[in-house]
């Protein structure tokens, strides 16, 4: 147990800090789904210094450094310290690029990785379908082989960024008669292809963070497959692996906790600081203990990663606990504000732009979507505790 | 000894339920909620036709002369449908006038409230929930000054009943000089709340009889109505989640056959069902058991706030991703429960008040 | 909605009160598993006045009144008001007697009901087995037919009162080849029969509230069967129906709540009343709301019963909620006492004879045993919400 | 940057674990717990042999000179086995003497503590938890008067370290005049606590250096050790529940294949696993990060108390009826968690202290 960084890393931290000091004036604002020109400039600057796309080979537009988790963490810490936006973190970068690096053809790598990293090519992900839910492998979007092209028909849902995307990476059923996990292929194609319709999917937050995407006879050249035909399920799982790490970040919880502390120091009820209400204070402290636990648990996972060891249970529980924690933090923030806490939609007296209500609802979506809490519990019990999988059912006719 | 609803009460609920199913289907609720303020004169008229705003108004003034329990039963159905109509404002304002209005005030306002032609808003938040942002209204020589936050049913109000800092009640018309009304927008777009600022605003006192007691009865009745609204919304969320779970298939079987889903539904039902008896009792106590009225109202509102939050979240979880979209409109119920929680006393405050009422601690 | 009692019942209440005033000096102390002679005198007095065994026909030693739930409730309320013990409530009275009345032969009724009611014949229940748990119907205790007798071999568990009982009513497998619900018979026999061994089963409370009972070639005349051979499962379910009502009594929660209120007024920490700690007070108020809800829910059930209607969901949730509530009340009592709350086994400074710790542990047993919380949730979802039963499993060979 | 146990630390835990598996199997625990006081010289000797009581004692006095993290790792294993041995008393008493004892006190007591030949009890409850029944000790002219409740590891103590009302520390031998020791029996029969009453009892001051800081370090270390003890006991309960669920069959399948049981186990694991990192950090902070020591100790103890209670109950539930019997001995773990919760600061108090430490509210 040693929480100090050694000299090499201490020096690296100073280097990143120097960069931050020198370039903070260039930091772009966070915006919508498509990077602005300021964001693209910033992204290219980060890549050039190795603070984004750090381990992607230079041949494909990355910085080309050897993987070093500690350096990645230091970069994240310093950027958080200076409240600077880090490198772009869209689905193209976090999911498609690793997949192409692992399974793409040289041509695909050359065509897609660099523009994606630079924010000039924006991707969306076409996995989920309305009828499939957690049972992703039961997807029905069909890709018929006409010799040269796949002809795609079907519907995707939960496709964030679809309305702003240039391209989609998408799971489609190419072998309708194969067992459900073996008839799927992983395709990439342009969102400008004829036959694609994008409909925004409004959620309870009032925003449209997701879309439905409809395909009607969309033609995709058969060369645009990633991995082997029928192997799309396994290609996608290589990608999903990367996604899990994106959720349950303890730094998000930590910064929310700090914001609530400020809120409780400033908001008043009947002239008393909310902080002086013992019930809210007790909830705050309960959540602080949880935030700390997850933060330290994150350090434990990081250490495992540094040693090349699997984090085991410490890793498996992150999503379940992290999403729940963020949701509980939002609930506390709302409660300490009382009636002010329910104001929304830009109402007068709304606090922090309604962000707490937005989070309370959006986080519920994270608990539910992207591998529900229910599925996380299955994973923890089966992979973490080695408990048996749900036994197979008798045929439908045998059910009482 | 009969702890049950009467035949009339059940019929009254069913009839409002059927009406709302007809006049306030999801697409209508959505259209109303998408407006800047929730104006739905058609729904309000249909609800008024069934006597909802008349429930507490004495028969002599054109009302139904029923009790808070009846009002709560109607609130439950309104909650069940997330009905975008004024209700708590007119009902409590009517109660204020019935208990402490002068005869001429009663004659002037109660028949209109009962028929639904007149809507009264209510500014009671500082008294019932505590003051945020130093809000509060002072009365002097027939004039009001100051600010009242979170006035209920404000958008279509013709007048307001306003509680001042000193425990007095006042009637102010919506077009009175010096009254500025600023709409506040909450997560719940089916009900309107507003900030009222008064600058030398002329008002009439509502000061007959024991006004302190009137204020308490308004507050307590309001808490029972909000709790009942949450009960209705939460029960609907359970009903819809159970129905969905029986239809939706995943991994080759309906999700309602998975033990985890069944147990979530069972836990929701087990938590919510006793709340129904609590609301019935609290509603009944308002008129029949004065010694228990404030305590049961505080507990009903606090407990339904907690159970409502649990049900809102858990039922959404049963739906999976579709539950958080706008498609099924579940969120109107979710947000209704969310707003109710904070109005007229958040649960933490209510529990403290409940302890004070019983003499367990000093105020 | 009308919470007043009409004149007839008001008069009855006065009658019961007059009895209580006149006879309170005879009230016996609660003791162990076997009634004392004082308890037997009291029981006979109660039966004579119709305050115990009220609706049992006089021919079998009861009072012989028509069922009147309201009167039963008034009796219970007045006895609680005067802190008087009500009629005996052991398993013989609550489970065997109703079963015999419904399904016993005239001879069985004559032989068993009156002495059981009077506390002179004590019964224990032999249903549960170590291998069966919640899956009661998979019981294995064997009864072989030697022509005249059943020869019983096997083991029962959770048999409270076994060490003190004269008799047992017991489920045994008489038809080993029949489907599991159809091969069971319901027998009554003497606990003095040769071949019975009773071993106390110590629990976490430190007491032995239960026993294990071992049968080795116990001979039981075949006439001692209740109901038809092979129908024991259905006979027992008629009995279990009666048992469910015994649990989750809201009056118990109410009196615990009152006791905690007293405790919080008297116990101090650093010279301050525990009642003045806002956190404990808030928990107290949360539980008070729950106690009230269950109390009013009980009134709702009573009204349904008075009208001869099924209580529906209001009834199904009583056990799950009631046991949990009692457990939570005990937890609060322990917490407000701090270190004093963990004292036990008659320690100096122990409060209330350690009853809160005893309840905290014993109630956990009630949550777990007698139809676990898990099973209660199955019942609520299946019977109350009409959700599907767990589908049947594929044969073992098909499991992954 | 390495947030992990060292090879030595893992070995130390494993070696204590193996030893306790051998010398403290369930029937031995049961036999000890059935005695009026938990005396198990054989187990205590085996644990001392591995250096447990020596963990914090400086090497110069025959100890291991390790840190609170190491002491917590050992406490975790002791909790895992519900080991009926003195531990917190001698370890914290040793810490008191190491930090604030005179050289002669150190020489007189530390080697004995380290070897396990001497046991020191600890009377710190009023300082750390608050005073019940107006308990408290006053010191004057080398004499103690008053009463200390819930002294830890009292039964076999040769001497006690006692905190007085004024924040002073004292060393009192068990046979000192005017000291009466009354055993208190808790639910947990594997550890001994006692009431000490002093009547003009001669004592030695432990007063070198910054005694106020010594008291705080003792309190904080004690909290970390209790939290670690709960971690060990709770982890064992999960392990045993999971193992049982994989074996036990009901309705034709192992209960561990039922989703409800799997999810109970998953929820326990998800709640407990991050606690491990919290304990590691809090233990490390005691020696390496003084600014964070008190806060992380308070949070570790409070959080483990809550999660421990949840795990104790839920894991018992996985077992069904057999879980509440004495047969499997689960209840020793259950009760260990129950006692830990109340010692050296109940969770509600600890959270309030944590807020005060951060300046969120006034003390």
Coordinates of C-alpha atoms in Angstrom, one line a residue, chain B residues 1-6 9 69 238 242 245-246 253-254 256-259 261-263 265-267 269-271 273-278 280-281 284 289 295-296 299 303 307 348 351 354-355 358 360-361, chain C residues 1-6 70 261 265 273 275-276 281-282 284-286 288-290 292-294 296-297 299-300 302-303 306-307 313-314 317 320-321 374 377-378 380-382 385-391:
Chain B
X1 CA -67.8 -0.4 12.8
X2 CA -67.2 -0.3 9.1
X3 CA -63.8 0.6 7.7
X4 CA -64.7 0.6 4.0
X5 CA -65.8 2.9 1.3
X6 CA -69.5 3.3 0.8
X9 CA -67.9 6.6 -2.7
X69 CA -62.2 11.5 2.7
X238 CA -47.9 -0.7 -10.3
X242 CA -47.6 -5.7 -13.8
X245 CA -44.6 -7.7 -17.2
X246 CA -47.3 -10.2 -18.2
X253 CA -40.6 -16.1 -21.5
X254 CA -42.7 -13.2 -20.2
X256 CA -43.4 -11.4 -15.3
X257 CA -42.4 -15.0 -14.8
X258 CA -38.9 -14.0 -13.6
X259 CA -38.7 -14.1 -9.9
X261 CA -39.5 -9.1 -11.6
X262 CA -42.3 -10.8 -9.6
X263 CA -40.6 -9.8 -6.3
X265 CA -43.9 -6.1 -8.1
X266 CA -44.8 -7.9 -4.9
X267 CA -42.6 -5.5 -2.8
X269 CA -47.8 -3.9 -3.8
X270 CA -46.9 -4.8 -0.2
X271 CA -45.6 -1.3 0.5
X273 CA -51.5 -1.5 -0.1
X274 CA -51.5 -0.5 3.6
X275 CA -51.1 3.1 2.4
X276 CA -54.7 2.9 1.2
X277 CA -56.0 2.3 4.7
X278 CA -53.8 5.1 6.0
X280 CA -58.8 6.4 4.3
X281 CA -58.3 6.8 8.0
X284 CA -62.0 10.3 7.7
X289 CA -61.7 12.6 14.6
X295 CA -51.1 13.6 13.0
X296 CA -52.6 11.2 10.5
X299 CA -48.0 10.7 8.5
X303 CA -45.3 8.0 4.3
X307 CA -43.5 4.8 -0.7
X348 CA -38.6 15.0 6.9
X351 CA -42.2 13.6 10.7
X354 CA -45.7 14.6 13.9
X355 CA -43.3 14.2 16.9
X358 CA -47.4 14.2 20.2
X360 CA -42.3 13.9 22.0
X361 CA -40.1 17.0 21.5
Chain C
X1 CA -66.7 4.5 6.8
X2 CA -67.9 4.6 10.4
X3 CA -65.5 3.7 13.2
X4 CA -68.1 3.7 15.9
X5 CA -69.6 0.4 17.2
X6 CA -73.4 0.2 17.3
X70 CA -66.6 -7.9 15.8
X261 CA -41.5 5.7 22.9
X265 CA -38.0 9.2 26.7
X273 CA -32.8 12.1 26.1
X275 CA -35.9 11.2 22.0
X276 CA -34.1 14.5 21.3
X281 CA -36.9 10.4 16.2
X282 CA -37.2 10.4 12.5
X284 CA -39.5 6.4 15.2
X285 CA -41.9 8.5 13.2
X286 CA -41.3 6.4 10.0
X288 CA -45.2 4.9 13.5
X289 CA -46.6 5.7 10.1
X290 CA -46.1 2.0 9.2
X292 CA -50.7 3.0 11.8
X293 CA -50.9 1.8 8.2
X294 CA -50.9 -1.8 9.3
X296 CA -55.8 0.6 9.7
X297 CA -55.2 -2.1 7.1
X299 CA -59.5 -2.7 10.3
X300 CA -60.0 -2.9 6.6
X302 CA -61.8 -7.0 9.6
X303 CA -64.5 -5.1 7.8
X306 CA -67.6 -8.9 8.7
X307 CA -69.1 -8.6 5.2
X313 CA -54.3 -7.7 -1.4
X314 CA -54.9 -6.1 2.0
X317 CA -49.4 -8.5 2.5
X320 CA -44.6 -9.9 4.9
X321 CA -45.1 -6.3 6.1
X374 CA -39.4 -15.0 -0.5
X377 CA -43.5 -12.4 -2.3
X378 CA -44.3 -15.3 -4.7
X380 CA -48.4 -11.8 -3.4
X381 CA -47.3 -11.7 -7.1
X382 CA -49.1 -14.8 -8.1
X385 CA -51.2 -9.6 -8.9
X386 CA -52.0 -12.7 -11.0
X387 CA -48.5 -12.9 -12.3
X388 CA -47.3 -16.3 -13.8
X389 CA -45.9 -19.0 -11.7
X390 CA -42.2 -19.9 -12.1
X391 CA -42.2 -22.0 -15.3

